XYZ file of C-alpha atoms in Angstrom:
206
model
C -2.311 -20.900 18.887
C -4.072 -24.079 18.546
C -3.573 -27.559 19.284
C -3.228 -30.994 17.154
C -4.390 -34.201 18.617
C -3.075 -37.327 16.641
C -3.629 -41.020 16.527
C -0.942 -43.561 17.945
C -0.601 -44.314 14.394
C 0.801 -41.133 13.701
C 3.477 -41.247 16.357
C 6.132 -40.788 13.843
C 4.584 -37.629 12.961
C 4.275 -36.223 16.169
C 7.305 -36.495 16.788
C 8.303 -34.424 13.648
C 6.257 -31.943 14.799
C 7.586 -32.090 18.371
C 11.163 -31.545 17.187
C 10.325 -28.417 14.568
C 8.112 -27.065 17.580
C 11.337 -27.112 19.959
C 13.495 -26.168 17.161
C 12.106 -23.495 15.735
C 9.537 -21.892 18.280
C 6.818 -22.442 16.179
C 4.246 -22.704 19.251
C 3.830 -19.209 21.732
C 3.720 -19.326 25.439
C 0.683 -18.700 27.575
C 1.191 -15.527 27.774
C 2.236 -14.390 24.180
C -1.063 -16.086 23.514
C -2.675 -13.455 25.860
C -1.308 -10.625 24.746
C -2.174 -11.810 20.460
C -5.653 -12.109 22.144
C -5.690 -8.586 24.263
C -3.933 -7.070 20.800
C -6.973 -8.563 18.498
C -9.254 -6.686 20.361
C -8.189 -2.800 19.225
C -7.142 -4.473 15.871
C -9.761 -3.235 13.637
C -9.247 0.273 15.092
C -5.547 0.858 14.761
C -5.294 -0.428 11.298
C -7.930 2.245 10.698
C -5.712 5.042 11.699
C -2.918 3.573 10.504
C -4.446 3.804 6.545
C -5.995 7.330 7.795
C -2.400 8.463 8.635
C -0.586 6.602 6.292
C -2.917 8.324 3.165
C -2.313 11.935 4.674
C 1.191 11.542 5.006
C 1.170 9.686 1.342
C -0.462 13.036 0.189
C 1.671 15.532 1.214
C 4.864 13.848 -0.133
C 3.052 13.043 -3.468
C 3.125 17.334 -3.140
C 6.701 17.856 -1.990
C 8.854 18.981 -4.379
C 11.940 17.495 -2.626
C 10.336 14.007 -3.462
C 10.549 12.481 -6.875
C 7.850 9.648 -6.623
C 5.583 8.364 -3.468
C 4.911 4.498 -3.640
C 1.426 3.732 -1.923
C -1.177 2.130 -3.317
C -3.913 3.924 -2.031
C -2.868 6.908 -3.890
C -3.577 7.146 -8.224
C -0.009 8.240 -8.643
C 1.364 10.067 -12.049
C 2.182 7.043 -13.924
C 0.415 4.609 -16.049
C 2.163 1.771 -13.977
C 0.729 3.295 -10.410
C -2.280 3.686 -11.998
C -2.717 0.372 -12.547
C -1.802 -0.830 -9.022
C -4.052 1.970 -7.845
C -7.104 -0.172 -9.070
C -5.956 -3.331 -8.335
C -5.780 -2.090 -4.777
C -9.151 -1.020 -4.413
C -10.369 -4.500 -6.263
C -8.919 -6.459 -3.503
C -10.711 -4.274 -0.698
C -13.640 -6.279 0.955
C -16.458 -4.847 1.578
C -15.719 -3.975 5.438
C -13.200 -1.565 4.092
C -15.172 -0.127 1.014
C -17.734 0.454 3.802
C -15.293 2.329 6.417
C -13.903 4.172 3.251
C -17.849 5.299 2.616
C -17.554 3.323 -1.311
C -20.109 1.105 -2.059
C -19.756 -2.284 -3.466
C -19.447 -1.594 -6.868
C -18.169 2.076 -6.678
C -14.759 3.030 -8.478
C -11.432 3.972 -6.599
C -12.137 7.785 -5.653
C -10.118 10.049 -7.493
C -7.882 11.518 -4.440
C -7.079 8.052 -2.848
C -8.282 6.063 0.017
C -6.375 4.389 3.207
C -5.239 1.128 2.355
C -2.212 -0.240 5.080
C 0.269 1.932 6.746
C 3.443 1.319 4.438
C 4.604 3.930 1.944
C 7.847 3.629 0.079
C 9.295 7.385 -1.834
C 12.178 8.262 -3.699
C 13.491 11.300 -1.747
C 14.867 13.917 -4.459
C 18.851 13.152 -4.399
C 21.028 10.248 -3.331
C 22.453 8.222 -0.274
C 23.210 11.610 1.560
C 19.821 13.154 1.079
C 18.370 9.508 2.418
C 20.568 9.750 5.224
C 19.758 13.390 6.327
C 16.173 13.103 6.148
C 16.311 9.508 8.370
C 18.272 11.367 10.969
C 16.009 14.364 11.074
C 12.941 13.131 11.555
C 11.602 13.398 14.913
C 8.464 10.921 15.240
C 9.603 8.696 12.895
C 12.391 6.195 14.477
C 15.112 4.811 12.761
C 14.449 0.805 12.770
C 13.690 -2.540 11.022
C 10.683 -3.547 12.566
C 7.730 -2.257 10.795
C 4.375 -2.329 11.303
C 3.999 -1.180 14.794
C 1.962 1.285 16.683
C 4.638 3.878 16.684
C 6.106 5.056 13.234
C 9.312 4.151 11.625
C 11.617 4.614 8.901
C 14.118 2.925 7.158
C 16.490 2.698 3.944
C 16.407 -0.422 2.109
C 19.807 -0.167 0.387
C 21.696 -0.088 4.000
C 19.105 -1.753 6.236
C 16.659 -4.619 4.830
C 18.120 -5.052 1.667
C 21.742 -4.154 2.456
C 23.161 -7.691 1.338
C 22.352 -7.744 -2.228
C 24.144 -6.704 -5.052
C 24.031 -2.998 -6.005
C 23.382 -4.292 -9.662
C 20.408 -6.675 -8.168
C 18.813 -3.794 -6.081
C 18.538 -1.594 -9.000
C 16.590 -3.709 -10.953
C 14.295 -4.536 -8.099
C 14.176 -0.537 -7.974
C 16.159 -0.286 -4.518
C 18.243 3.202 -4.954
C 19.888 5.104 -2.729
C 17.030 7.590 -2.717
C 14.337 4.905 -1.748
C 12.669 5.312 1.950
C 10.144 3.217 3.457
C 7.883 4.262 6.411
C 5.824 2.624 8.349
C 3.271 5.029 9.569
C 1.725 4.556 12.992
C -0.972 5.559 14.870
C 0.227 9.163 16.335
C -1.523 12.309 15.679
C -2.258 12.841 12.278
C -1.130 16.468 11.748
C 2.220 15.691 13.517
C 3.681 12.659 11.380
C 2.816 15.176 8.257
C 4.388 17.852 9.869
C 7.407 15.266 10.365
C 7.827 14.356 7.715
C 7.808 17.659 5.719
C 10.158 18.905 8.212
C 12.819 16.119 7.403
C 12.240 16.298 3.588
C 12.690 20.160 3.296
C 16.215 20.024 5.694
C 17.591 17.438 3.638
C 17.005 18.722 0.469
C 16.610 21.917 0.816
C 13.516 22.354 -1.172
C-alpha cells in the first residue's frame, strides 16, 4: 500500500511498473487495504496469544512419549543444536517482546521456554501411517497448507508443501515422513493442548 510519483523523465520505468502491477497483482484493492488496516489494530493481541498457545502446545508435545522431537525456537530442547537455536531466538527478541515475557534487557533466556511465534514442527513416533492418523484425528487443528491464521492448522510437509522435492533431498533437509507442522491459533489454550495430546495418543498408542 502506498504511492509512487515519478517525473516525466522516468516514463519508461513507470510503464514497466504499471505492467508489473497488472501482471502480478502487486497492489491490493482499496477493500484489501482496509482489511489489512483493520487487522493491524489487533495484531499485537493476536501475536501474543499465538506465542502463548504455541509454547503450551510445544511443552505438552515435548513431554509426550508418542513424540520423538519438538522443533520450536522458544524451547531449549534436548540437544546442543536446539539449545543454540534457543539462545539465537532469544537474542533476536525485541525489547517489547522481552517486556511482555517479563524479562529485562540484559536477562538471559528462561530455563523453561518463552513464546516465539505460533509455528511448531514435531516428529511423531513412527512414520507416515502415524502422521496421517494424527492429522485425521485432530479436531481443532484443520488440515491445510495456509499457515499463520487465527485458526489452528496442521500439515504434512513431505506430502504437501514439500511433496515435489525428491525423497533423498527431503531427507537431507530433515523432512521425513513423521514430520508434522502446526500453526497454532488463538483458540482456548487448554483445548488446543488436549487436542494434540489425544491425536498423538490415537496415532501412536502411547
